Short mmCIF file of C-alpha atoms in Angstrom, two decimals:
data_model
loop_
_atom_site.label_atom_id
_atom_site.label_comp_id
_atom_site.label_asym_id
_atom_site.label_seq_id
_atom_site.Cartn_x
_atom_site.Cartn_y
_atom_site.Cartn_z
CA MET A 1454 0.00 0.00 0.00
CA ILE A 1455 1.13 3.52 -0.76
CA SER A 1456 1.30 5.97 2.11
CA PRO A 1457 2.22 9.67 2.01
CA VAL A 1458 5.13 9.03 4.35
CA LYS A 1459 6.50 6.23 2.18
CA THR A 1460 6.31 8.45 -0.90
CA TRP A 1461 8.00 11.34 0.97
CA ARG A 1462 10.80 9.04 2.18
CA ARG A 1463 11.44 7.62 -1.29
CA GLN A 1464 11.41 11.03 -2.96
CA LYS A 1465 14.39 12.15 -0.87
CA GLU A 1466 16.44 9.48 -2.67
CA THR A 1467 15.00 9.77 -6.18
CA ARG A 1468 15.80 13.51 -6.41
CA LYS A 1469 19.51 12.63 -6.36
CA LEU A 1470 19.08 10.88 -9.72
CA LEU A 1471 17.58 13.84 -11.59
CA GLY A 1472 19.66 14.98 -14.57
CA LYS A 1473 21.96 11.95 -14.42
CA ARG A 1474 22.85 10.39 -17.74
CA GLY A 1475 23.21 6.73 -18.47
CA LYS A 1476 22.68 3.94 -20.97
CA ILE A 1477 19.89 1.38 -21.34
CA LEU A 1478 21.01 -2.10 -20.19
CA ALA A 1479 17.64 -3.75 -20.83
CA SER A 1480 14.13 -2.73 -21.82
CA THR A 1481 10.65 -4.15 -22.18
CA THR A 1482 7.24 -2.85 -23.19
CA ILE A 1483 4.55 -3.83 -20.71
CA PHE A 1484 1.19 -4.80 -22.24
CA ILE A 1485 -0.40 -6.40 -19.15
CA ALA A 1486 0.13 -4.31 -16.02
CA GLY A 1487 -0.91 -4.25 -12.40
CA MET A 1488 -3.83 -2.15 -11.17
CA ASN A 1489 -1.88 1.11 -10.75
CA PHE A 1490 -0.54 1.08 -14.29
CA LYS A 1491 -3.31 -0.64 -16.28
CA LYS A 1492 -4.55 2.55 -17.93
CA ASN A 1493 -1.05 3.44 -19.17
CA THR A 1494 -0.43 0.26 -21.20
CA PRO A 1495 1.50 -0.31 -23.32
CA TYR A 1496 4.45 1.50 -21.75
CA PRO A 1497 8.21 0.85 -21.87
CA VAL A 1498 10.34 0.25 -18.77
CA VAL A 1499 14.13 0.45 -18.91
CA LEU A 1500 17.02 -0.56 -16.69
CA VAL A 1501 19.66 2.16 -16.88
CA GLU A 1502 23.32 2.12 -15.88
CA PHE A 1503 24.82 5.53 -15.04
CA SER A 1504 28.48 6.42 -15.62
CA ASP A 1505 29.20 5.76 -11.92
CA LYS A 1506 27.94 2.15 -12.54
CA LYS A 1507 24.88 2.67 -10.33
CA LYS A 1508 21.64 1.41 -11.86
CA ALA A 1509 17.97 2.41 -11.78
CA PHE A 1510 14.64 1.27 -13.23
CA GLY A 1511 12.16 3.69 -14.74
CA GLN A 1512 9.72 4.20 -17.57
CA LEU A 1513 10.92 5.71 -20.84
CA VAL A 1514 9.08 8.88 -21.93
CA ASP A 1515 9.22 11.25 -24.94
CA PHE A 1516 10.65 8.39 -27.00
CA GLU A 1517 10.43 6.91 -30.45
CA GLU A 1518 10.52 3.18 -31.19
CA LYS A 1519 14.18 3.40 -32.31
CA HIS A 1520 15.21 4.46 -28.78
CA LEU A 1521 14.12 1.13 -27.25
CA LYS A 1522 17.45 -0.59 -27.62
CA ILE A 1523 20.32 -1.73 -25.44
CA GLY A 1524 22.99 1.00 -25.28
CA GLN A 1525 20.63 3.98 -25.92
CA SER A 1526 21.69 7.11 -23.96
CA VAL A 1527 19.05 8.48 -21.61
CA VAL A 1528 18.70 11.18 -18.97
CA ALA A 1529 16.72 10.94 -15.71
CA VAL A 1530 13.76 13.36 -15.48
CA LEU A 1531 11.12 14.14 -12.86
CA ARG A 1532 7.66 12.78 -13.67
CA LYS A 1533 4.49 11.76 -11.91
CA VAL A 1534 4.87 8.00 -11.59
CA ARG A 1535 1.36 6.99 -10.58
CA ASP A 1536 -2.05 8.39 -9.74
CA SER A 1537 -2.48 10.26 -6.50
CA SER A 1538 -3.70 8.31 -3.52
CA ASP A 1539 -6.87 9.17 -1.60
CA GLU A 1540 -4.70 11.24 0.68
CA SER A 1541 -3.76 13.41 -2.31
CA ILE A 1542 -0.01 12.94 -2.32
CA ILE A 1543 1.30 13.32 -5.85
CA ALA A 1544 3.74 10.47 -6.39
CA TYR A 1545 6.68 11.99 -8.25
CA GLY A 1546 9.61 9.84 -9.25
CA VAL A 1547 12.19 9.27 -11.93
CA LYS A 1548 11.53 8.42 -15.54
CA PHE A 1549 13.99 8.54 -18.42
CA ARG A 1550 13.99 10.25 -21.79
CA PRO A 1551 16.36 9.70 -24.71
CA ALA A 1552 19.46 11.93 -24.59
CA MET B 441 16.57 -43.59 9.20
CA ASN B 442 16.93 -40.65 6.84
CA PRO B 443 13.88 -38.52 6.07
CA THR B 444 12.05 -40.31 3.27
CA LEU B 445 9.27 -39.20 0.93
CA VAL B 446 6.41 -41.69 1.24
CA GLY B 447 3.41 -40.07 -0.42
CA TYR B 448 2.11 -37.35 -2.72
CA TYR B 449 -1.21 -35.95 -3.80
CA THR B 450 -2.14 -33.00 -5.99
CA THR B 451 -5.49 -31.50 -6.85
CA LYS B 452 -6.15 -30.69 -10.45
CA PHE B 453 -4.57 -27.33 -11.33
CA GLY B 454 -6.61 -24.77 -13.24
CA GLU B 455 -9.54 -22.39 -12.92
CA LEU B 456 -11.30 -24.06 -10.00
CA TRP B 457 -14.32 -21.76 -9.56
CA GLU B 458 -16.15 -24.11 -7.17
CA ARG B 459 -13.29 -24.34 -4.69
CA SER B 460 -11.78 -21.96 -2.13
CA LEU B 461 -8.13 -21.96 -1.04
CA PHE B 462 -8.94 -24.03 2.03
CA ASP B 463 -11.24 -26.40 0.08
CA LEU B 464 -8.13 -27.23 -1.94
CA VAL B 465 -5.98 -27.55 1.19
CA ASN B 466 -8.59 -29.82 2.75
CA GLU B 467 -8.70 -32.06 -0.34
CA THR B 468 -4.91 -32.48 -0.34
CA ILE B 469 -4.79 -33.29 3.37
CA THR B 470 -7.56 -35.88 3.11
CA GLU B 471 -6.17 -37.49 -0.03
CA VAL B 472 -2.49 -37.56 0.93
CA LEU B 473 -3.43 -39.21 4.25
CA SER B 474 -5.59 -41.70 2.35
CA THR B 475 -2.91 -42.62 -0.23
CA THR B 476 -0.32 -43.14 2.52
CA LYS B 477 -2.82 -44.93 4.83
CA LEU B 478 -1.85 -42.56 7.64
CA GLU B 479 -4.11 -41.09 10.33
CA LYS B 480 -3.97 -37.40 11.15
CA ASP B 481 -2.64 -38.14 14.66
CA GLN B 482 0.48 -39.66 13.05
CA ILE B 483 1.43 -36.23 11.62
CA ASP B 484 3.79 -34.37 13.96
CA ALA B 485 3.87 -31.04 12.10
CA ILE B 486 2.64 -29.32 8.94
CA PHE B 487 4.55 -26.91 6.69
CA PHE B 488 2.21 -24.80 4.58
CA ALA B 489 3.58 -22.97 1.53
CA ASN B 490 1.46 -20.07 0.33
CA MET B 491 2.34 -16.67 -1.06
CA MET B 492 -0.71 -14.50 -1.60
CA ALA B 493 -3.60 -15.31 0.76
CA GLY B 494 -2.57 -12.30 2.86
CA VAL B 495 -2.40 -9.86 -0.05
CA LEU B 496 -5.37 -11.11 -2.10
CA GLU B 497 -7.77 -12.54 0.46
CA ASN B 498 -6.87 -10.56 3.59
CA ASN B 499 -6.31 -13.98 5.06
CA LEU B 500 -3.25 -14.68 7.22
CA HIS B 501 -2.66 -16.89 10.26
CA SER B 502 -3.28 -19.99 8.15
CA SER B 503 -1.65 -22.22 10.81
CA ALA B 504 -4.71 -21.69 13.00
CA LYS B 505 -7.08 -22.17 10.07
CA ILE B 506 -5.52 -25.56 9.23
CA SER B 507 -5.59 -26.52 12.93
CA GLU B 508 -9.34 -25.81 12.98
CA MET B 509 -9.99 -27.72 9.75
CA LEU B 510 -8.03 -30.77 10.78
CA GLY B 511 -8.91 -30.74 14.48
CA VAL B 512 -5.29 -30.93 15.64
CA ASN B 513 -3.03 -28.82 17.86
CA ILE B 514 0.33 -29.73 16.32
CA PRO B 515 2.95 -27.19 15.13
CA ILE B 516 1.89 -25.72 11.78
CA PHE B 517 4.11 -23.22 9.96
CA ARG B 518 3.34 -21.00 6.97
CA ILE B 519 6.27 -20.46 4.63
CA GLU B 520 6.41 -17.59 2.16
CA SER B 521 9.18 -17.25 -0.36
CA ALA B 522 7.16 -16.04 -3.37
CA CYS B 523 7.01 -18.74 -6.08
CA ALA B 524 9.71 -20.75 -4.24
CA SER B 525 7.52 -21.15 -1.14
CA GLY B 526 7.02 -24.87 -1.83
CA GLY B 527 10.72 -25.66 -2.25
CA PHE B 528 11.57 -23.67 0.87
CA ALA B 529 8.85 -25.43 2.89
CA PHE B 530 10.17 -28.84 1.81
CA HIS B 531 13.72 -27.85 2.82
CA LEU B 532 12.50 -26.78 6.27
CA ALA B 533 10.41 -29.94 6.70
CA LYS B 534 13.39 -32.21 6.07
CA ASN B 535 15.55 -30.22 8.47
CA TYR B 536 12.77 -30.28 11.07
CA ILE B 537 12.87 -34.08 11.03
CA GLU B 538 16.66 -34.18 11.09
CA SER B 539 16.66 -31.88 14.12
CA LYS B 540 14.46 -34.50 15.82
CA ALA B 541 11.59 -32.05 16.39
CA GLY B 542 9.22 -34.61 14.85
CA LYS B 543 9.21 -37.83 12.84
CA THR B 544 6.45 -37.44 10.30
CA VAL B 545 5.51 -34.16 8.64
CA MET B 546 3.17 -33.04 5.91
CA VAL B 547 4.23 -30.32 3.45
CA ILE B 548 1.35 -28.60 1.68
CA GLY B 549 1.55 -25.96 -1.04
CA ALA B 550 -1.56 -24.10 -2.16
CA GLU B 551 -2.65 -20.96 -3.97
CA LYS B 552 -6.00 -19.54 -5.07
CA MET B 553 -5.52 -16.96 -7.81
CA ASN B 554 -8.52 -16.98 -10.14
CA ASP B 555 -10.95 -15.30 -7.74
CA TYR B 556 -9.29 -12.00 -8.73
CA SER B 557 -8.78 -10.03 -11.96
CA PRO B 558 -5.47 -10.43 -13.87
CA GLU B 559 -4.52 -6.87 -12.81
CA GLU B 560 -5.12 -7.65 -9.13
CA VAL B 561 -3.11 -10.87 -9.39
CA THR B 562 -0.33 -9.09 -11.30
CA SER B 563 -0.19 -6.47 -8.51
CA ALA B 564 -0.19 -9.17 -5.81
CA LEU B 565 2.61 -11.13 -7.53
CA VAL B 566 4.77 -8.04 -7.93
CA THR B 567 4.91 -7.63 -4.15
CA ALA B 568 7.77 -10.14 -4.55
CA ALA B 569 9.76 -7.50 -6.49
CA SER B 570 11.68 -4.49 -5.13
CA GLY B 571 9.87 -1.22 -4.33
CA GLU B 572 11.73 0.50 -7.17
CA GLU B 573 10.68 -2.18 -9.66
CA GLN B 574 7.07 -1.83 -8.53
CA GLU B 575 7.23 1.97 -8.79
CA ALA B 576 8.55 1.72 -12.36
CA GLY B 577 5.45 -0.28 -13.34
CA LEU B 578 7.37 -3.51 -13.80
CA THR B 579 5.65 -6.88 -13.58
CA PHE B 580 7.15 -10.37 -13.34
CA PRO B 581 6.69 -10.94 -17.06
CA GLY B 582 8.44 -7.56 -17.45
CA LEU B 583 11.44 -8.54 -15.31
CA TYR B 584 11.87 -11.87 -17.12
CA ALA B 585 11.34 -10.02 -20.43
CA MET B 586 14.38 -7.88 -19.64
CA MET B 587 16.43 -11.01 -18.93
CA THR B 588 15.13 -12.46 -22.21
CA GLN B 589 16.12 -9.36 -24.17
CA VAL B 590 19.65 -9.46 -22.73
CA TYR B 591 19.96 -13.22 -23.37
CA LEU B 592 18.69 -13.06 -26.97
CA ASP B 593 20.99 -10.12 -27.71
CA LYS B 594 24.10 -11.63 -26.11
CA TYR B 595 23.81 -15.15 -27.52
CA HIS B 596 22.09 -14.38 -30.84
CA ALA B 597 19.14 -16.53 -29.86
CA THR B 598 15.61 -16.10 -31.21
CA GLU B 599 12.03 -15.91 -29.97
CA GLU B 600 11.35 -19.00 -32.10
CA GLU B 601 13.96 -21.02 -30.17
CA LEU B 602 12.29 -19.99 -26.89
CA ALA B 603 8.93 -21.16 -28.23
CA TYR B 604 10.14 -24.77 -28.13
CA VAL B 605 10.00 -24.67 -24.31
CA SER B 606 6.24 -24.01 -24.34
CA TYR B 607 5.74 -26.43 -27.24
CA LYS B 608 7.40 -29.26 -25.25
CA ASN B 609 5.72 -28.46 -21.95
CA HIS B 610 2.24 -28.24 -23.49
CA PHE B 611 2.81 -31.65 -25.04
CA HIS B 612 3.73 -32.96 -21.58
CA GLY B 613 0.67 -31.23 -20.08
CA SER B 614 -1.50 -33.13 -22.55
CA LEU B 615 -0.29 -36.34 -20.85
CA ASN B 616 -1.02 -35.16 -17.28
CA ASP B 617 -4.66 -35.34 -16.18
CA LYS B 618 -3.97 -32.90 -13.32
CA ALA B 619 -2.54 -30.21 -15.63
CA HIS B 620 -4.20 -26.82 -16.16
CA PHE B 621 -3.74 -27.06 -19.94
CA ARG B 622 -4.11 -30.42 -21.72
CA LYS B 623 -3.87 -29.07 -25.25
CA PRO B 624 -0.70 -29.33 -27.35
CA ILE B 625 0.15 -26.05 -29.09
CA SER B 626 2.15 -25.33 -32.26
CA ILE B 627 5.24 -23.14 -32.62
CA GLN B 628 3.21 -20.85 -34.89
CA GLU B 629 0.47 -20.43 -32.26
CA ILE B 630 3.13 -19.49 -29.69
CA LEU B 631 4.81 -17.00 -32.02
CA LYS B 632 1.48 -15.41 -32.97
CA SER B 633 0.22 -15.03 -29.38
CA PRO B 634 0.03 -11.40 -28.15
CA TYR B 635 2.84 -9.76 -26.22
CA ILE B 636 2.57 -9.60 -22.43
CA ALA B 637 5.93 -7.82 -22.00
CA THR B 638 8.17 -7.69 -25.07
CA PRO B 639 9.74 -10.03 -26.14
CA LEU B 640 7.64 -12.45 -24.02
CA LYS B 641 4.30 -13.46 -25.47
CA MET B 642 1.26 -14.95 -23.78
CA LEU B 643 2.32 -18.51 -24.68
CA ASP B 644 5.80 -17.91 -23.22
CA CYS B 645 4.18 -17.27 -19.82
CA SER B 646 2.86 -19.64 -17.17
CA PRO B 647 -0.83 -19.11 -16.38
CA ILE B 648 -2.73 -17.88 -13.32
CA SER B 649 -3.86 -21.13 -11.66
CA ASP B 650 -5.59 -22.48 -8.59
CA GLY B 651 -4.33 -25.67 -7.00
CA ALA B 652 -2.81 -27.46 -4.03
CA ALA B 653 -0.34 -30.31 -3.54
CA ALA B 654 1.02 -32.20 -0.54
CA VAL B 655 3.77 -34.67 0.34
CA ILE B 656 4.54 -36.71 3.44
CA VAL B 657 8.11 -36.91 4.73
CA THR B 658 9.02 -39.26 7.57
CA ASN B 659 11.92 -41.01 9.27
CA ASP B 660 9.60 -43.35 11.20
CA GLN B 661 10.85 -46.85 10.37
CA THR B 662 7.45 -48.47 10.76
CA ILE B 663 5.79 -46.01 8.39
CA ILE B 664 8.61 -46.30 5.84
CA LYS B 665 8.51 -50.11 5.90
CA LYS B 666 4.71 -50.14 5.45
CA SER B 667 4.76 -47.53 2.66
CA THR B 668 3.82 -48.67 -0.85
CA HIS B 669 6.10 -46.09 -2.48
CA ARG B 670 9.19 -44.42 -1.09
CA VAL B 671 11.87 -42.10 -2.39
CA ASN B 672 15.10 -40.95 -0.74
CA ILE B 673 15.78 -37.26 -0.26
CA LEU B 674 19.41 -36.98 -1.37
CA ALA B 675 19.61 -33.19 -1.06
CA THR B 676 17.38 -30.19 -0.53
CA GLU B 677 19.22 -26.88 -0.67
CA VAL B 678 18.08 -23.28 -0.84
CA ALA B 679 19.89 -20.05 -1.72
CA THR B 680 19.08 -16.34 -1.78
CA ASP B 681 20.13 -13.33 -3.85
CA SER B 682 19.18 -9.65 -4.15
CA ILE B 683 15.46 -8.99 -4.57
CA SER B 684 16.21 -6.38 -7.25
CA LEU B 685 17.30 -7.49 -10.70
CA LYS B 686 19.57 -4.45 -10.97
CA SER B 687 21.75 -5.63 -8.07
CA ARG B 688 22.63 -8.95 -9.72
CA LYS B 689 26.06 -9.60 -11.15
CA MET B 690 24.60 -10.88 -14.42
CA LEU B 691 21.21 -10.45 -16.11
CA ASP B 692 21.42 -13.72 -18.06
CA GLU B 693 21.80 -16.11 -15.14
CA LEU B 694 20.32 -16.75 -11.68
CA GLU B 695 23.08 -16.91 -9.09
CA SER B 696 20.65 -18.38 -6.52
CA THR B 697 19.99 -21.34 -8.83
CA LYS B 698 23.72 -21.88 -9.34
CA ILE B 699 24.47 -21.82 -5.60
CA ALA B 700 21.55 -24.07 -4.60
CA SER B 701 22.23 -26.62 -7.34
CA ASN B 702 26.00 -26.73 -6.70
CA LYS B 703 25.27 -27.41 -3.02
CA ALA B 704 22.66 -30.04 -3.90
CA PHE B 705 25.06 -31.91 -6.19
CA ARG B 706 27.80 -31.75 -3.54
CA THR B 707 25.46 -33.06 -0.84
CA SER B 708 24.03 -35.85 -3.01
CA ARG B 709 27.44 -36.76 -4.48
CA LEU B 710 25.82 -37.08 -7.88
CA LYS B 711 26.94 -35.75 -11.24
CA ARG B 712 24.72 -33.72 -13.58
CA SER B 713 24.68 -36.68 -15.95
CA ASP B 714 23.19 -38.91 -13.22
CA ILE B 715 19.88 -37.00 -13.32
CA ASP B 716 17.23 -38.79 -15.41
CA ILE B 717 14.29 -36.50 -14.80
CA ALA B 718 13.93 -32.84 -13.78
CA GLU B 719 11.15 -30.42 -12.96
CA LEU B 720 12.52 -26.93 -13.65
CA HIS B 721 10.95 -23.58 -12.84
CA ASP B 722 9.64 -22.52 -16.28
CA CYS B 723 7.55 -19.54 -15.14
CA PHE B 724 8.53 -18.07 -18.53
CA SER B 725 10.12 -19.85 -21.50
CA ILE B 726 13.47 -18.13 -20.87
CA ALA B 727 13.44 -19.43 -17.28
CA GLU B 728 13.71 -23.10 -18.31
CA ILE B 729 16.65 -22.27 -20.58
CA LEU B 730 18.41 -20.28 -17.84
CA ALA B 731 17.76 -23.15 -15.41
CA MET B 732 19.22 -25.77 -17.79
CA GLU B 733 22.36 -23.64 -18.01
CA ASP B 734 22.60 -22.44 -14.40
CA ILE B 735 22.14 -25.96 -12.99
CA GLY B 736 24.86 -27.10 -15.37
CA PHE B 737 23.00 -29.44 -17.73
CA TRP B 738 23.83 -27.20 -20.69
CA LYS B 739 26.61 -24.68 -21.35
CA LYS B 740 25.78 -20.99 -20.81
CA GLY B 741 24.52 -19.35 -23.96
CA GLN B 742 23.71 -22.56 -25.81
CA GLY B 743 20.40 -23.43 -24.14
CA ALA B 744 18.12 -21.69 -26.62
CA HIS B 745 19.89 -23.33 -29.57
CA PHE B 746 19.78 -26.76 -27.86
CA MET B 747 16.09 -26.37 -27.00
CA LYS B 748 15.10 -26.67 -30.64
CA ASP B 749 16.37 -30.27 -30.71
CA LEU B 750 13.73 -31.19 -28.10
CA THR B 751 15.99 -33.80 -26.50
CA THR B 752 14.32 -33.17 -23.11
CA MET B 753 10.84 -34.00 -24.47
CA TYR B 754 9.11 -37.26 -23.57
CA GLY B 755 9.41 -39.88 -26.30
CA ASN B 756 12.52 -38.46 -27.97
CA GLY B 757 14.97 -40.89 -26.38
CA GLY B 758 17.00 -38.26 -24.48
CA ASP B 759 18.92 -39.04 -21.27
CA LEU B 760 17.21 -36.22 -19.34
CA LEU B 761 13.47 -35.48 -19.46
CA VAL B 762 12.41 -32.02 -18.29
CA ASN B 763 9.02 -30.94 -16.96
CA THR B 764 7.03 -34.10 -17.67
CA SER B 765 4.25 -32.64 -15.48
CA GLY B 766 3.83 -29.94 -18.12
CA GLY B 767 5.95 -27.57 -16.04
CA LEU B 768 4.58 -24.30 -14.76
CA LYS B 769 3.64 -23.44 -18.34
CA ALA B 770 1.10 -26.23 -18.93
CA ALA B 771 0.54 -27.95 -15.57
CA GLY B 772 -0.17 -24.46 -14.22
CA HIS B 773 1.42 -22.23 -11.60
CA PRO B 774 -0.55 -21.86 -8.37
CA VAL B 775 2.55 -20.29 -6.87
CA GLY B 776 2.60 -21.80 -3.37
CA ALA B 777 1.75 -25.25 -4.74
CA THR B 778 4.30 -25.34 -7.57
CA GLY B 779 7.39 -26.38 -5.57
CA ILE B 780 5.49 -29.29 -4.00
CA LYS B 781 4.00 -30.41 -7.33
CA GLN B 782 7.52 -30.45 -8.82
CA ILE B 783 8.80 -32.72 -6.02
CA GLY B 784 5.62 -34.79 -6.38
CA GLU B 785 6.13 -35.28 -10.12
CA ILE B 786 9.67 -36.56 -9.47
CA PHE B 787 8.20 -38.88 -6.80
CA LEU B 788 5.68 -40.25 -9.34
CA GLN B 789 8.41 -40.78 -11.94
CA LEU B 790 10.83 -42.50 -9.55
CA THR B 791 8.09 -44.82 -8.24
CA ASN B 792 6.73 -45.75 -11.68
CA GLN B 793 3.41 -44.00 -11.11
CA ALA B 794 3.67 -41.48 -13.95
CA THR B 795 1.43 -43.56 -16.25
CA ASN B 796 1.44 -42.32 -19.86
CA ARG B 797 4.43 -40.00 -19.33
CA GLN B 798 6.55 -42.49 -17.33
CA ALA B 799 10.30 -42.16 -17.89
CA ARG B 800 12.16 -45.45 -18.41
CA LYS B 801 14.30 -46.62 -15.51
CA ALA B 802 14.47 -43.22 -13.80
CA LYS B 803 16.73 -43.44 -10.74
CA TYR B 804 17.52 -39.81 -9.87
CA GLY B 805 15.39 -36.69 -10.22
CA LEU B 806 15.84 -32.98 -9.54
CA ALA B 807 13.26 -30.29 -8.68
CA HIS B 808 14.15 -26.61 -9.12
CA ASN B 809 11.93 -23.88 -7.69
CA VAL B 810 12.56 -20.12 -8.05
CA GLY B 811 11.13 -17.15 -6.15
CA GLY B 812 10.58 -13.82 -7.91
CA SER B 813 13.15 -12.93 -10.54
CA GLY B 814 15.70 -15.18 -8.79
CA GLY B 815 15.93 -13.70 -5.30
CA THR B 816 15.35 -17.20 -3.93
CA ALA B 817 15.87 -20.71 -5.31
CA ALA B 818 15.44 -24.24 -3.99
CA VAL B 819 16.94 -27.37 -5.52
CA THR B 820 15.93 -30.83 -4.34
CA ILE B 821 17.46 -34.11 -5.52
CA LEU B 822 15.56 -37.35 -5.00
CA GLY B 823 16.61 -40.92 -5.70
CA VAL B 824 15.55 -44.55 -5.50
#
């Protein structure tokens, strides 16, 4: 379950990733999703490795089909990652766009 | 005496609309006691493998529920290790006997999944992934799809080669009257099925199933001597790894499988070539190929190419048959029950009870059960 506190705690970490550049290690396009993401299908998710070798998962946005490949350069951007909860916290997180 | 497997029962796997989770548990308890001619007061403890009753049904504290159903006050433990719950429960049960806490134990695995929509089940399953993976909208097909993409790219393998896993396992499922799917499927049907998470298609993926399975393990000499069928537990080993796929050393192998199987072969003092029959965790087509390689039956990177030869399919004369139950793909994947059904299928094969899919002269069998994207793995080796 999502709670405002959990979102707040996680956002302190995700902000450190903003603007970081990296390369796609793996990608997939999700056609069947869980409840929170059903209305967004199909959507691509990528695993990114930054130059400091740290890795992160996120959805790819502002992309064209040709960007969905291993080795594509991407940059981490701030995006809403899911619908707000009943307690009206807007869940911001990291997504990636081609760089 | 060493802990010995003396009985097995499984319900049919599938969409069991008439039955609740505990209807299925009750059936397995009644039937496994009946097949082994044991009374409930001969059972010293029960290990119950289940992943999702808490998340889906708001239903925890199953130890007390089983106590009430069975009318006993013995120790009952619930074990959760995602899709490897069954393999982990079996490991604990054997060690429980060896620690002399009890002589005869029942290990039950059960899951009820079809009461809920695919989206609800997908969300419940993904609780076994990291918070970051969940937040990114990943699913288990999605995580295995990423491993598939990396594997296909690195080893120049194809989606068509992967399709042979489902083709083989559906053929095996057609021979198993307890399987969820009893219909053979063609390579073309697999390749034309819609994408769930690219490059994995619907017919690369195991289904959402209901089902329950149970085994009896004992070191009671009297019970072993009276038993109609018995199988030795040569090794049961478990291993863990990071919950997040991004923290793994490699994306095209499961370290937990490698560690658990290496330990199991060391403990059993067997070689890979000694194994006649194996039930491997084919939650997705890529998973059976990774398992063949990570356990050491096939060389890394060659599994997809080898798969096309179908040497592990029943009736093709190979030295190793894989997933004669139909695997998770065709027998079905009620997650808590899967690890027990795998051990049960090996039991049936080693005791000549596998009817129309019976392997010839099978002496040693291996069951391989994985949790999540590889954060947990259990490998059990049985022999006669």
